[in-house]
Coordinates of C-alpha atoms in Angstrom, one line a residue:
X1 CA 158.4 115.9 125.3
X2 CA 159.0 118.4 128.4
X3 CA 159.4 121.7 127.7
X4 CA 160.1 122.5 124.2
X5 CA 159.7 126.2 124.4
X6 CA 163.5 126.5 126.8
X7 CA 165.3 124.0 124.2
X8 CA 163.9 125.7 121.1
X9 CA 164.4 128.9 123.1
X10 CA 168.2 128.2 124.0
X11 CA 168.6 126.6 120.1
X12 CA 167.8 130.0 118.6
X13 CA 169.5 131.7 120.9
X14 CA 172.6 130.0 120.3
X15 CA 172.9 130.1 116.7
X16 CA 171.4 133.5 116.8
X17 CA 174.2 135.1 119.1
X18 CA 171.4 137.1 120.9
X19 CA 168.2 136.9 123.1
X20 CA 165.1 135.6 121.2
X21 CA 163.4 138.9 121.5
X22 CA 159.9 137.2 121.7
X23 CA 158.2 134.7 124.1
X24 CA 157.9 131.3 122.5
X25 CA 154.9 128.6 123.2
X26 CA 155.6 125.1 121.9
X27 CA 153.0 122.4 121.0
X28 CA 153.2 120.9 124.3
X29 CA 152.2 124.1 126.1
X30 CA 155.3 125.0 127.1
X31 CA 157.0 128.3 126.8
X32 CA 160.1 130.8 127.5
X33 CA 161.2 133.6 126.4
X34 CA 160.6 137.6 127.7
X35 CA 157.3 137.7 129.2
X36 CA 154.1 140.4 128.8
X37 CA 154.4 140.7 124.9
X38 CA 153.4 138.8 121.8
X39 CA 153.6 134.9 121.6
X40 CA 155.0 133.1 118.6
X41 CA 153.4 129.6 118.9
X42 CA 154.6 126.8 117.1
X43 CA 151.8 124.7 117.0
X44 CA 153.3 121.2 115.3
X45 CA 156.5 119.5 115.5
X46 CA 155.9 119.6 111.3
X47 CA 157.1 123.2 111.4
X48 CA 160.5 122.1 112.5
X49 CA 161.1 119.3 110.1
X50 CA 160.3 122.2 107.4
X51 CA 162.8 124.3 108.6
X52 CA 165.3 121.4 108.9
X53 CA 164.8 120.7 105.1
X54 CA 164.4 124.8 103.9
X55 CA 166.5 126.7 106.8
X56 CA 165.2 130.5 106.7
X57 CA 162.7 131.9 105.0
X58 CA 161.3 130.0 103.4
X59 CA 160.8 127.2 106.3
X60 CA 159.6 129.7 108.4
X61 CA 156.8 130.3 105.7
X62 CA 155.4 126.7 104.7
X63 CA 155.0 126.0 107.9
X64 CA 153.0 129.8 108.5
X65 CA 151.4 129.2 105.5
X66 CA 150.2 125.1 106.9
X67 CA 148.9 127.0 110.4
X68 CA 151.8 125.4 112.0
X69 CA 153.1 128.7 113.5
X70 CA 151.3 131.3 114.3
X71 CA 151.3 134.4 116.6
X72 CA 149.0 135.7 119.9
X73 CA 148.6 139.4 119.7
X74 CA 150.2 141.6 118.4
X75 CA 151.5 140.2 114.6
X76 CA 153.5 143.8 113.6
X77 CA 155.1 143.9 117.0
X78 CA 156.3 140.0 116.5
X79 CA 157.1 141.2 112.6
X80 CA 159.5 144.3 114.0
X81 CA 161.3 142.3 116.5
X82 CA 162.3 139.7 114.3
X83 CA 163.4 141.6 111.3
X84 CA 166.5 142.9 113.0
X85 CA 167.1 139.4 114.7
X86 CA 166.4 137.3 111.8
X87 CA 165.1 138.4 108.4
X88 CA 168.1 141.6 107.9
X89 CA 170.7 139.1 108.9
X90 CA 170.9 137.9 105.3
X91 CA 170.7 134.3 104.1
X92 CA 172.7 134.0 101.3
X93 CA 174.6 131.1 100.0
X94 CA 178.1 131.7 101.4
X95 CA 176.7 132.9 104.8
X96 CA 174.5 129.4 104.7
X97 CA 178.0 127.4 104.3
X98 CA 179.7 129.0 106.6
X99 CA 177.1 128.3 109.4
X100 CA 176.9 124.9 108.4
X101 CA 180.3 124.6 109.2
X102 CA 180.0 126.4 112.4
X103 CA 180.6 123.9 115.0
X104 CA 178.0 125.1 117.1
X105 CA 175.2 125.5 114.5
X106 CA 175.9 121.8 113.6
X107 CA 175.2 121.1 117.2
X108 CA 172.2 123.0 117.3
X109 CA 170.5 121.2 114.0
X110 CA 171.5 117.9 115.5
X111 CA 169.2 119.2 118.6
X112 CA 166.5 120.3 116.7
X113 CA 166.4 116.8 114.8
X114 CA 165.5 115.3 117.9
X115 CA 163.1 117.5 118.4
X116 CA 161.4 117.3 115.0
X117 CA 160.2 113.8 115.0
X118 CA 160.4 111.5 112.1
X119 CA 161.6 112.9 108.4
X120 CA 161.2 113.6 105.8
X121 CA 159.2 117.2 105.9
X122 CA 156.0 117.9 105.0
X123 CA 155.2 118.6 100.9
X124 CA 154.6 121.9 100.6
X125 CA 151.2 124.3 101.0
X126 CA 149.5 123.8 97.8
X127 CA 149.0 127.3 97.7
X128 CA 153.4 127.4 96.8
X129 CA 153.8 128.1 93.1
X130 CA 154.7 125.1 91.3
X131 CA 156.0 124.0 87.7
X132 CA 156.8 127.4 87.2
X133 CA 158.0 126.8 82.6
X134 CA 159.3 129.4 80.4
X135 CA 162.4 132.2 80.5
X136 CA 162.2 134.4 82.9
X137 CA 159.9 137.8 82.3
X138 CA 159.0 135.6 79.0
X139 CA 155.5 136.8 78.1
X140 CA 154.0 133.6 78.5
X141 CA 156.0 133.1 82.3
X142 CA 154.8 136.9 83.3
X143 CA 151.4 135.8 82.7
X144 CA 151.5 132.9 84.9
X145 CA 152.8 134.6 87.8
X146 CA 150.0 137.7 87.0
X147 CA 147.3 134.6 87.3
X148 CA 148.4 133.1 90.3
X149 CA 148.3 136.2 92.2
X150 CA 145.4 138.0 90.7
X151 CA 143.0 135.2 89.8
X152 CA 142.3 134.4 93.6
X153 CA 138.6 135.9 92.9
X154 CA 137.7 139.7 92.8
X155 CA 135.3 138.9 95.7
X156 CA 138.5 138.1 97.9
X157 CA 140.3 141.7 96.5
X158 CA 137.2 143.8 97.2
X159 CA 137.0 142.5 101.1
X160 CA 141.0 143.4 101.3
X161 CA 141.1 146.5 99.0
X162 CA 137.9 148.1 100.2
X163 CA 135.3 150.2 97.7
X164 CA 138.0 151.9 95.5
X165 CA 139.6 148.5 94.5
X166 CA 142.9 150.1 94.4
X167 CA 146.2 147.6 94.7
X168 CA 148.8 150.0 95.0
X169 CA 149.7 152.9 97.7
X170 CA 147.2 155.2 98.9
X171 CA 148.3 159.1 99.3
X172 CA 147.4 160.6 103.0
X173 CA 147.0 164.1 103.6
X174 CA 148.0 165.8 106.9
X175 CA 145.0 163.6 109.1
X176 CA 147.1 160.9 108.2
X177 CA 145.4 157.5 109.7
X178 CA 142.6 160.1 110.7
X179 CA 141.5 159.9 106.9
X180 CA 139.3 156.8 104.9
X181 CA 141.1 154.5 102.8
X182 CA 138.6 155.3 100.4
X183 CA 139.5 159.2 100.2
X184 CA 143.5 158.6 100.2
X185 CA 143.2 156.1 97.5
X186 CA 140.8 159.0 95.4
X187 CA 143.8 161.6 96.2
X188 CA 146.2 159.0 95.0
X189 CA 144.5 158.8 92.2
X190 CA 143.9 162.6 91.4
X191 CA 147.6 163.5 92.5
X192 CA 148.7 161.0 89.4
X193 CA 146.1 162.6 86.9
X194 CA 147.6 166.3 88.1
X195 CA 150.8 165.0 87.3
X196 CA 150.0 163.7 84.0
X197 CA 148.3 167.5 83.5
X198 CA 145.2 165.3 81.9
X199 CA 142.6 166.8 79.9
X200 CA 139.6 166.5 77.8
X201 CA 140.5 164.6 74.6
X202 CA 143.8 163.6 75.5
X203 CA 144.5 159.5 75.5
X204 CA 146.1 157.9 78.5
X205 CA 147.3 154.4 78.4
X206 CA 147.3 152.8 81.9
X207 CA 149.6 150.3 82.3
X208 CA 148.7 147.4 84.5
X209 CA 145.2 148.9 85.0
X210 CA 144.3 146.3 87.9
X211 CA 140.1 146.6 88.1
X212 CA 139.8 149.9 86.3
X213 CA 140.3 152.3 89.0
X214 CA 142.3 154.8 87.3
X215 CA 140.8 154.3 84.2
X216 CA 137.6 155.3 85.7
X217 CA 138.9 158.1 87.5
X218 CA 140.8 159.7 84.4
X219 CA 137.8 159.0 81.7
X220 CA 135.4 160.6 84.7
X221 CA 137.0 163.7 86.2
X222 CA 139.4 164.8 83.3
X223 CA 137.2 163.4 80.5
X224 CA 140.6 161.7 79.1
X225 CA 140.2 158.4 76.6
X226 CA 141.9 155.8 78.2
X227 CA 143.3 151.9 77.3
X228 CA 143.3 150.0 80.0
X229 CA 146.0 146.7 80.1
X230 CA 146.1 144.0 82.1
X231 CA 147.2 140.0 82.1
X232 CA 144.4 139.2 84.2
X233 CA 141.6 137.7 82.8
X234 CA 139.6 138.4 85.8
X235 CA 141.0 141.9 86.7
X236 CA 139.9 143.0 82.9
X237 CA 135.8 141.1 83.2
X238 CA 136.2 143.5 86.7
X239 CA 136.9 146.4 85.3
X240 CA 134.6 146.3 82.2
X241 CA 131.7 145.9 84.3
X242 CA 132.8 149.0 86.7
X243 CA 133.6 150.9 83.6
X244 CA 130.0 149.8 81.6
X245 CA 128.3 150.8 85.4
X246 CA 129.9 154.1 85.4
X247 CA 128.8 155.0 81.9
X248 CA 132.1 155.0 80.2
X249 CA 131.9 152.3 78.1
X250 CA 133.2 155.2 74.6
X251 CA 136.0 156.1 76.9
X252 CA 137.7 153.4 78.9
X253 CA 138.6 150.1 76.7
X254 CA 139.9 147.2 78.7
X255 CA 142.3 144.6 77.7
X256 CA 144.3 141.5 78.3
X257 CA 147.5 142.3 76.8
X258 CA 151.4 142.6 77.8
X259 CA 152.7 145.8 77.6
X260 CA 155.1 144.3 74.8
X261 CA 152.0 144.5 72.6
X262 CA 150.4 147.9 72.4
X263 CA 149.7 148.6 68.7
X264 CA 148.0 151.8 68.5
X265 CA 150.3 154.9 70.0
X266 CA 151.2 157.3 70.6
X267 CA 149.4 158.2 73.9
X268 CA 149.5 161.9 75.5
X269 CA 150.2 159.9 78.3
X270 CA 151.3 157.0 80.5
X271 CA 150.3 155.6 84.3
X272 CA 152.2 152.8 85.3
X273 CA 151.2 151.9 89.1
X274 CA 152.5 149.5 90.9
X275 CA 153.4 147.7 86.9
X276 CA 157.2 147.7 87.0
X277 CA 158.0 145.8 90.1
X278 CA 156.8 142.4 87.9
X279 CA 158.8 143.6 84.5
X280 CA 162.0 142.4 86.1
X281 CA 165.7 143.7 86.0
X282 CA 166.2 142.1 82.6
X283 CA 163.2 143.8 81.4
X284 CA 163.5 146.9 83.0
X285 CA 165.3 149.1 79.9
X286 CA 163.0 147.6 77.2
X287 CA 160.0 148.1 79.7
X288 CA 161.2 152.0 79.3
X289 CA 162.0 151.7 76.0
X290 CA 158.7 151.1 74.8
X291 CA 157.1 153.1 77.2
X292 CA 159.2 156.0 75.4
X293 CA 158.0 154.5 72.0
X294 CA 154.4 154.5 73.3
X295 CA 154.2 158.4 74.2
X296 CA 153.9 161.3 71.9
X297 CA 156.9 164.1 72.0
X298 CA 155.7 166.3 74.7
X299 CA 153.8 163.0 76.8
X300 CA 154.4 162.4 80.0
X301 CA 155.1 159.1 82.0
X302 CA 154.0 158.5 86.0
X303 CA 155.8 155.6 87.0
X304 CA 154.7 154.7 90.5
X305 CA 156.8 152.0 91.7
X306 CA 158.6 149.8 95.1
X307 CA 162.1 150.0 95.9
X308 CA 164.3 148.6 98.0
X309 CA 167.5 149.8 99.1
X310 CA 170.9 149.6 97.5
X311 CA 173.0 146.2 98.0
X312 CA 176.5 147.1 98.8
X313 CA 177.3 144.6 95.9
X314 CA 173.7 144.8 93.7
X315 CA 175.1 141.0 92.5
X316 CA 174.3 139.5 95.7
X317 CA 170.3 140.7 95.6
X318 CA 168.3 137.7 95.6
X319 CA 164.4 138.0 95.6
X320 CA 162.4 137.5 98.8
X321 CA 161.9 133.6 99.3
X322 CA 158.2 133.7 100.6
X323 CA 157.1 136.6 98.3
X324 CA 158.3 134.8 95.3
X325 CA 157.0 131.3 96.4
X326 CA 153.7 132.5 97.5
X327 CA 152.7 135.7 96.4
X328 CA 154.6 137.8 93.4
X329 CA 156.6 135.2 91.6
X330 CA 159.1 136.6 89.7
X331 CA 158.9 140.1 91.3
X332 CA 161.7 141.8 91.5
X333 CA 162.3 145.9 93.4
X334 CA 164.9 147.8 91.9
X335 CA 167.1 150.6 94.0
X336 CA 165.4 153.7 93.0
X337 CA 168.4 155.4 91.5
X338 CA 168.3 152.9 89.2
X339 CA 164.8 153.2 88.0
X340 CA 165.5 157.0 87.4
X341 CA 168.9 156.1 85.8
X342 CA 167.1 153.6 83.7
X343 CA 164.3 156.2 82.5
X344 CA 166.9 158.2 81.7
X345 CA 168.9 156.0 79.3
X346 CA 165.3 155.5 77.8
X347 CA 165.5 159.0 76.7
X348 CA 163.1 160.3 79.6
X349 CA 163.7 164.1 81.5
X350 CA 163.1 163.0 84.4
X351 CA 160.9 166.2 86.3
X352 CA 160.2 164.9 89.6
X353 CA 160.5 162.2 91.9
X354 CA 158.1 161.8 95.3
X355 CA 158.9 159.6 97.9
X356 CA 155.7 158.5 99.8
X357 CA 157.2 155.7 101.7
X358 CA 155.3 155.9 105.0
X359 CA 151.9 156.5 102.9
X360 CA 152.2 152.8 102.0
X361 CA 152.8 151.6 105.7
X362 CA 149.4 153.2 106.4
X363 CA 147.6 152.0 103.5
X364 CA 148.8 148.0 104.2
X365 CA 147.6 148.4 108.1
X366 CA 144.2 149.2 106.4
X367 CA 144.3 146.6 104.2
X368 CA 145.2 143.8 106.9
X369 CA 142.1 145.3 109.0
X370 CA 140.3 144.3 106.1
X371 CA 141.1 141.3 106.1
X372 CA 141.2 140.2 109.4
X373 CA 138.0 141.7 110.5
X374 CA 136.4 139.4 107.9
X375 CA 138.4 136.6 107.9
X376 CA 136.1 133.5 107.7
X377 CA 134.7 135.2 104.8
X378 CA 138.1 135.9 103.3
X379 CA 139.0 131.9 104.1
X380 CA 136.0 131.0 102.4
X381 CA 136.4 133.0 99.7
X382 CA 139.5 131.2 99.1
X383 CA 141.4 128.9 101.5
X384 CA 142.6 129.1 105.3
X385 CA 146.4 129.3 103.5
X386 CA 145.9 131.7 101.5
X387 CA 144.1 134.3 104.2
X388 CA 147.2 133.8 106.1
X389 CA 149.7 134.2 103.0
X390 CA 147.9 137.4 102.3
X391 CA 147.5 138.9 106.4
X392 CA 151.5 138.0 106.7
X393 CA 152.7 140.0 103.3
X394 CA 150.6 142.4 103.9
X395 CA 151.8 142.9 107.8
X396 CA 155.4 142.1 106.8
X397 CA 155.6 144.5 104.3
X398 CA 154.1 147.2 106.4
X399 CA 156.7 147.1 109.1
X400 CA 159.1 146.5 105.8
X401 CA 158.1 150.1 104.8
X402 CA 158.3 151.5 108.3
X403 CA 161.9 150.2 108.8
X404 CA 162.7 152.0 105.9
X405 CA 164.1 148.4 104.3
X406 CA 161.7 148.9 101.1
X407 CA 160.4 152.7 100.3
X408 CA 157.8 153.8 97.2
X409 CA 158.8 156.7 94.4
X410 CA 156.2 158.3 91.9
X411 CA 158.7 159.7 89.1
X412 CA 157.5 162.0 86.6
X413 CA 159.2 161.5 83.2
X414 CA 158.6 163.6 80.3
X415 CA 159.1 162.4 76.2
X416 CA 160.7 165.8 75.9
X417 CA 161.2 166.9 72.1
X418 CA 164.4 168.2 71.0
X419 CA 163.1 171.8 71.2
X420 CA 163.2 171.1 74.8
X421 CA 159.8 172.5 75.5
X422 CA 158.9 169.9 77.8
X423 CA 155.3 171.6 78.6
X424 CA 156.2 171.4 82.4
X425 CA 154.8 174.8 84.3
X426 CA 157.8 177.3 85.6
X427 CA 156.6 176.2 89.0
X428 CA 157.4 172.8 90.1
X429 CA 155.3 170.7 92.1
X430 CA 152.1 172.8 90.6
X431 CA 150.2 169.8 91.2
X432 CA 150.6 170.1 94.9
X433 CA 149.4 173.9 94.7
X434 CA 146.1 172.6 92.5
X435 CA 145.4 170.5 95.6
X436 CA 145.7 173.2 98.1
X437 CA 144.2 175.6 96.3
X438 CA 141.1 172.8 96.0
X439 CA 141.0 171.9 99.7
X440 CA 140.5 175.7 100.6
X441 CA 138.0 176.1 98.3
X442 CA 135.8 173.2 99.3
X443 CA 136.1 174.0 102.8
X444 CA 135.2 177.6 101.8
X445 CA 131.8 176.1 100.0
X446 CA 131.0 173.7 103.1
X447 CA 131.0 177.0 105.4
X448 CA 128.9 179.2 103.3

């Protein structure tokens, strides 16, 4: 079929309402579009039967998922210039009608059928979550959405994550990309165990633990006792072997077990990292709840979390179509005035709140290095779709964070008794000082 790339081109353009901001090559080697940047291919006709059957999203991600699209050069450049032409326009229900009864996008879609090629679609990537049983943030659903995205292999998350096997946002200091991922993941690390104001003998209950890396840090450096939970069977036979390797084996226990199901408070204090964006908006009052419940009067919470921004009518927020079909299902981000409120209501004084929004951009272009400078080992390791699942999230979300559509808060809560001595110092943000006041003297030692 002669040149694809122009009617595909003048397709999206017309339903669009603007120039398709990036050059398009179709699977019969034609293309169009502006010239001297990025190329979206789309290698099969397949990919447009998909997006026939699932307009949006989710179209466009079976078919990146199946290698029928894909991108030459630069993926975050492609990524930024489509956000503002595609993925911010919205695609919710009444917005879908309405262009289905748009005269011209019915035109369009009749177009693109011819270009598809026989129907129906291709079934999905197997890597889609399927047969998805139970309510909602049920214990036994929350589990299955843990598995599917942790139990890929610990083999595949050490290639990605690096040496610290850390899965949440790394903390830069002033170098800024300058810096290791190991050392900005350590800092992340240490800046949450300042918060928490941990010392010898006190018991820390680490919420989500992931493969132990907190854990590790706390029992090592602050000589703190520490449980451990996760739902992953393979993130918890991780971390046990890190923690029985380190030496901590009377300090760090490891377990498989909801947060729901913590019998032995209270704790001195709480790390939830990167936890609450899988509790869910139902959830989110009784996750604080017993988070409260689980601290003794004077404990402290760090609840280190994603947020997106405010919907001008919050009823409308519907989650992300590829992230919940491929890699979080059932995640769900929360405005972050509405975390704080919620900690709040809990019964928390909430001390502090850090934005470190642009540390996670950085910290997800190191993680998509990672991956792509081993990728045949990361597509052995798992499958082709998967290493592509994981290199797109991780990109997306990157220029997600730099667009300031998503952002990440560390809020320090306290289980303040009625006394109201809450143990915080007169000085705020003395955890920040600590740091500085470390930095200059380890530079000071290195010079003598």
């Amino acid at each position: 079929m002669a040149d694809a790339a122009s009617r595909l081109t003048a397709l999206a353009e017309d339903v669009l309402g603007a120039r398709l901001p990036v050059r398009l090559r179709a699977w019969d080697g034609s293309e169009a579009g502006p010239a001297g940047g990025p190329v979206l291919i789309i290698r099969e006709r397949r990919a447009l039967r998909r997006l026939l059957w699932k307009p949006g999203e989710l179209g466009l991600a079976r078919a990146w998922v199946a290698g029928e699209i894909d991108v030459e050069g630069d993926l975050y450049e492609v990524l930024d210039k489509l956000a503002g032409a595609i993925w911010e326009r919205g695609d919710d229900t009444r917005g879908a009608l309405d262009a289905v009864r748009d005269p011209k996008v019915r035109a369009a879609a009749r177009a693109l059928l011819k270009l598809a090629g026989p129907l129906p679609p291709p079934k999905p990537p197997v890597e889609e979550v399927r047969g998805r049983s139970g309510t909602r943030h049920s214990k036994r659903r929350d589990k299955q959405a843990i598995s599917h995205h942790y139990d890929v292999g610990n083999e595949f998350y050490e290639l990605v994550l690096g040496p610290s096997m850390v899965y949440s946002c790394a903390y830069w200091d002033l170098d800024g990309p300058a810096g290791t991922l190991e050392d900005a993941q350590r800092d992340k690390l240490d800046l949450i165990a300042r918060k928490l104001r941990l010392k010898e003998g006190d018991r820390l209950l680490d919420v989500g633990c992931g493969w132990g890396s907190m854990a590790i840090h706390a029992a090592r450096e602050y000589g703190v006792k520490v449980v451990g939970i996760t739902l992953s069977r393979e993130q918890a036979a991780f971390a046990r072997k890190r923690v029985a390797e380190e030496g901590l084996a009377d300090r760090v226990e490891i377990r498989v077990q909801d947060y729901r199901e913590v019998p032995d408070g209270p704790f001195d204090a709480i790390s939830s990292i990167g936890m609450a964006e899988h509790v869910g908006a139902v959830r989110y009052r009784e996750y604080a709840d017993i988070l409260y419940g689980l601290l003794k009067p004077g404990g402290r919470l760090l609840n280190h979390q994603i947020a997106r921004r405010p919907e001008p009518d919050e009823a409308a927020y519907h989650v992300d179509a590829f992230i919940d079909a491929y890699v979080f299902p059932d995640g769900e981000l929360a405005p972050m005035g509405r975390t704080l409120a919620t900690l709040e209501d809990a019964g928390f004084e909430v001390r502090d709140v850090e934005a470190i929004r642009e540390h996670y951009a950085l910290t997800l272009r190191r993680w998509v290095a990672n991956l792509e400078r081993e990728w045949s080992t990361a597509v052995r390791l798992t499958s082709p779709g998967r290493a592509r699942i994981w290199r797109l999230y991780m990109a997306a979300s990157a220029v997600s964070f730099e667009r300031n559509r998503i952002g990440v808060n560390q809020f320090l809560a306290v289980k303040t008794p009625g006394s109201g001595a809450s143990g915080m110092a007169l000085r705020p943000r003395e955890w920040t000082e600590t740091a500085a006041r470390t930095k200059t003297e380890e530079a000071a030692a290195a010079e003598a």
